[in-house]
Amino acid sequence: MKSAYVPVMRRRRESKTNYRRRKAMVLSRLPFLSVFISGKNVFVQILSPRKEGDVSLASAHSRELIKFGWLGSRKSIPATYLTGLLAGLKAKGKVDKVILYTGLRRFIPNSRITAVVKGLLDAGILVPINQDTLPSEDRLKGKHIADYAKYLLERDKVAYKAKFSNLISKALNPDALPGHFEQVRNKIVEGFEVKKA
C-alpha cells in the first residue's frame, strides 16, 4: 500500500519560495526586483537568477537615505519610493528591464512595493506593470502623512506627539514632509548625475 504523504519542497515548507512564481520568473530570462520590508527598513535588490544561486546586480537599503538627509520613517511610502529610485540609479547601465518578484506575498496596488517600482521607473528602468496600480504623486511625497498629522493635531495633541515623536525629535514638522521629500529626491538624482560626469 502506498503512503498518502506528498513531499513538499523544503523552501515551500519553510514559507520562503512560491515555486510557480519562481519558475515563471526564471523562464522570463530577465533580472528581477525583490523587495524586503522589515519593521524599520526596506531592502531592495535587483537580482539575476543563476543555477548556482541568484546574483545581485544592484541593491539599496533605506538606511542609505540618511546620507542624503532623509529624516522621516525609513519604511513609509516616500522612503520606499526613494529607496527604489536609489536602486534604479545604481542599476542604470547594468540592466534596462526587470520584473517584479513578490514571492509569497500578494501584490497590493498603491502599496510600498509599488512605490519601489515607481522609483525604478523614474530612474529609467523598465518594469512591466499597470500604471493604475502605482501610488499617486501626492502619496509618494507623503502628503497623506502631512494631512493626517494636521488632522491629529486639531483633534488630539497627545496622540499627535506620540505618533510623530520621531519627526518632531529630528526638528521636522510633519506638515513639511512633502517639501523634505522633494529636497532628498533632488539630492539623490544630483548625486548620481555628478558621479556620471
Coordinates of C-alpha atoms in Angstrom, one line a residue:
M1 CA 0.0 0.0 0.0
K2 CA 1.3 3.4 -1.0
S3 CA 1.7 6.2 1.5
A4 CA -0.6 9.2 1.3
Y5 CA 2.4 11.5 2.1
V6 CA 3.1 14.1 -0.7
P7 CA 6.6 15.6 -0.3
V8 CA 6.7 19.4 -0.2
M9 CA 9.8 21.1 -1.3
R10 CA 11.9 22.5 1.6
R11 CA 11.7 26.2 0.8
R12 CA 7.9 25.9 0.3
R13 CA 7.6 24.2 3.7
E14 CA 9.6 27.0 5.2
S15 CA 7.4 29.6 3.6
K16 CA 10.2 31.1 1.6
T17 CA 9.5 30.3 -2.1
N18 CA 6.5 30.2 -4.3
Y19 CA 7.8 27.8 -7.0
R20 CA 5.1 28.6 -9.5
R21 CA 6.0 32.3 -9.5
R22 CA 9.7 31.4 -9.3
K23 CA 9.5 29.2 -12.4
A24 CA 7.6 31.9 -14.4
M25 CA 10.2 34.5 -13.3
V26 CA 13.2 32.3 -14.3
L27 CA 11.6 31.4 -17.7
S28 CA 11.3 35.1 -18.4
R29 CA 15.2 35.3 -18.5
L30 CA 15.1 38.8 -17.1
P31 CA 16.6 40.2 -13.9
F32 CA 14.0 40.5 -11.1
L33 CA 13.2 43.0 -8.4
S34 CA 13.0 41.7 -4.9
V35 CA 11.7 43.9 -2.0
F36 CA 12.1 43.1 1.6
I37 CA 10.3 45.3 4.2
S38 CA 11.2 44.8 7.8
G39 CA 9.9 46.6 10.9
K40 CA 12.1 49.6 10.4
N41 CA 13.7 49.4 6.9
V42 CA 13.3 48.5 3.3
F43 CA 15.9 46.5 1.3
V44 CA 15.6 46.5 -2.5
Q45 CA 17.6 44.1 -4.7
I46 CA 17.8 43.6 -8.5
L47 CA 18.9 40.0 -8.9
S48 CA 19.7 37.8 -11.8
P49 CA 18.7 34.1 -11.4
R50 CA 21.5 31.6 -11.8
K51 CA 21.7 27.9 -11.5
E52 CA 24.2 28.2 -8.6
G53 CA 22.1 30.9 -6.9
D54 CA 20.8 34.4 -7.5
V55 CA 23.4 37.1 -8.2
S56 CA 22.8 40.7 -7.0
L57 CA 23.2 43.3 -9.8
A58 CA 22.3 46.3 -7.6
S59 CA 20.8 46.9 -4.2
A60 CA 19.7 49.7 -2.0
H61 CA 18.8 49.9 1.7
S62 CA 16.7 52.6 3.3
R63 CA 19.5 53.3 5.8
E64 CA 21.4 54.8 2.8
L65 CA 18.7 57.6 2.7
I66 CA 20.3 59.1 5.9
K67 CA 23.3 60.1 3.8
F68 CA 21.1 62.2 1.6
G69 CA 19.5 63.9 4.7
W70 CA 16.2 61.9 5.0
L71 CA 14.7 62.4 8.4
G72 CA 11.4 60.5 8.0
S73 CA 10.4 56.9 8.6
R74 CA 12.6 54.5 6.6
K75 CA 9.7 52.2 5.8
S76 CA 7.0 54.7 4.7
I77 CA 5.8 55.0 1.1
P78 CA 8.0 58.1 0.5
A79 CA 11.0 56.2 1.9
T80 CA 10.3 53.1 -0.2
Y81 CA 10.0 55.2 -3.3
L82 CA 13.3 56.9 -2.6
T83 CA 15.0 53.5 -1.9
G84 CA 13.6 52.2 -5.3
L85 CA 14.9 55.3 -7.0
L86 CA 18.3 54.8 -5.4
A87 CA 18.4 51.1 -6.5
G88 CA 17.3 52.1 -10.0
L89 CA 20.0 54.7 -10.4
K90 CA 22.6 52.2 -9.1
A91 CA 21.4 49.6 -11.7
K92 CA 21.3 52.1 -14.6
G93 CA 23.7 50.8 -17.2
K94 CA 23.7 47.2 -15.8
V95 CA 20.0 46.4 -16.6
D96 CA 17.3 48.0 -18.8
K97 CA 14.3 45.9 -17.8
V98 CA 13.4 44.0 -14.7
I99 CA 10.3 42.1 -13.5
L100 CA 8.7 42.3 -10.0
Y101 CA 9.0 39.1 -8.0
T102 CA 6.8 39.2 -4.8
G103 CA 7.5 35.7 -3.7
L104 CA 4.8 34.5 -1.3
R105 CA 3.4 38.0 -0.8
R106 CA 0.2 39.1 -2.6
F107 CA 0.5 42.1 -5.0
I108 CA -1.3 45.0 -3.5
P109 CA -1.9 48.2 -5.6
N110 CA -0.8 51.6 -4.1
S111 CA 1.4 49.8 -1.6
R112 CA 5.0 50.2 -0.5
I113 CA 6.1 47.6 -3.1
T114 CA 4.5 49.6 -5.9
A115 CA 6.2 52.7 -4.6
V116 CA 9.6 50.9 -5.0
V117 CA 8.5 50.0 -8.6
K118 CA 7.6 53.7 -9.3
G119 CA 11.1 54.7 -8.0
L120 CA 12.7 52.3 -10.5
L121 CA 10.5 53.6 -13.3
D122 CA 11.6 57.1 -12.5
A123 CA 15.2 56.0 -12.6
G124 CA 14.8 54.8 -16.1
I125 CA 14.5 51.0 -15.5
L126 CA 11.5 49.4 -17.3
V127 CA 9.2 47.4 -15.1
P128 CA 6.1 45.8 -16.8
I129 CA 3.3 47.0 -14.5
N130 CA -0.2 48.5 -14.8
Q131 CA 0.2 52.3 -14.2
D132 CA -3.1 52.3 -12.3
T133 CA -1.6 50.2 -9.5
L134 CA 1.1 52.8 -8.8
P135 CA 0.7 55.4 -5.9
S136 CA -0.2 58.9 -6.9
E137 CA 2.5 61.7 -6.8
D138 CA 0.9 63.2 -3.6
R139 CA 1.1 59.8 -1.9
L140 CA 4.7 59.3 -2.9
K141 CA 5.6 62.8 -1.4
G142 CA 3.9 61.9 1.8
K143 CA 1.0 64.4 1.5
H144 CA -1.3 61.8 3.1
I145 CA 1.0 61.7 6.2
A146 CA 1.1 65.5 6.4
D147 CA -2.7 65.6 6.1
Y148 CA -3.1 63.0 8.9
A149 CA -0.7 65.0 11.1
K150 CA -2.8 68.2 10.6
Y151 CA -6.0 66.2 11.4
L152 CA -4.5 64.7 14.5
L153 CA -3.0 68.0 15.7
E154 CA -6.5 69.5 15.7
R155 CA -8.2 66.6 17.4
D156 CA -5.7 65.1 19.9
K157 CA -2.3 66.7 20.6
V158 CA -1.2 63.8 22.8
A159 CA -1.8 61.3 20.1
Y160 CA -0.1 63.7 17.6
K161 CA 3.1 63.9 19.8
A162 CA 3.1 60.1 20.3
K163 CA 2.6 59.3 16.6
F164 CA 5.0 61.8 15.2
S165 CA 7.6 61.9 18.0
N166 CA 10.4 60.6 15.7
L167 CA 9.9 63.5 13.2
I168 CA 9.4 66.1 16.0
S169 CA 12.6 64.9 17.7
K170 CA 14.5 65.5 14.5
A171 CA 13.1 69.0 14.2
L172 CA 11.0 68.2 11.1
N173 CA 7.4 69.3 11.2
P174 CA 5.2 66.5 9.7
D175 CA 3.5 69.2 7.6
A176 CA 6.8 69.8 5.9
L177 CA 7.3 66.2 4.8
P178 CA 6.4 66.7 1.1
G179 CA 8.9 69.5 0.8
H180 CA 11.6 67.5 2.6
F181 CA 10.8 64.6 0.2
E182 CA 11.5 66.8 -2.8
Q183 CA 14.8 68.0 -1.3
V184 CA 16.0 64.4 -0.7
R185 CA 14.9 63.2 -4.1
N186 CA 16.8 66.1 -5.8
K187 CA 19.9 65.3 -3.8
I188 CA 19.8 61.6 -4.8
V189 CA 19.3 62.4 -8.5
E190 CA 22.0 65.1 -8.4
G191 CA 24.4 62.8 -6.6
F192 CA 24.2 60.3 -9.4
E193 CA 24.5 62.9 -12.1
V194 CA 27.7 64.1 -10.5
K195 CA 29.1 60.5 -10.5
K196 CA 28.3 60.2 -14.2
A197 CA 30.2 63.3 -15.1

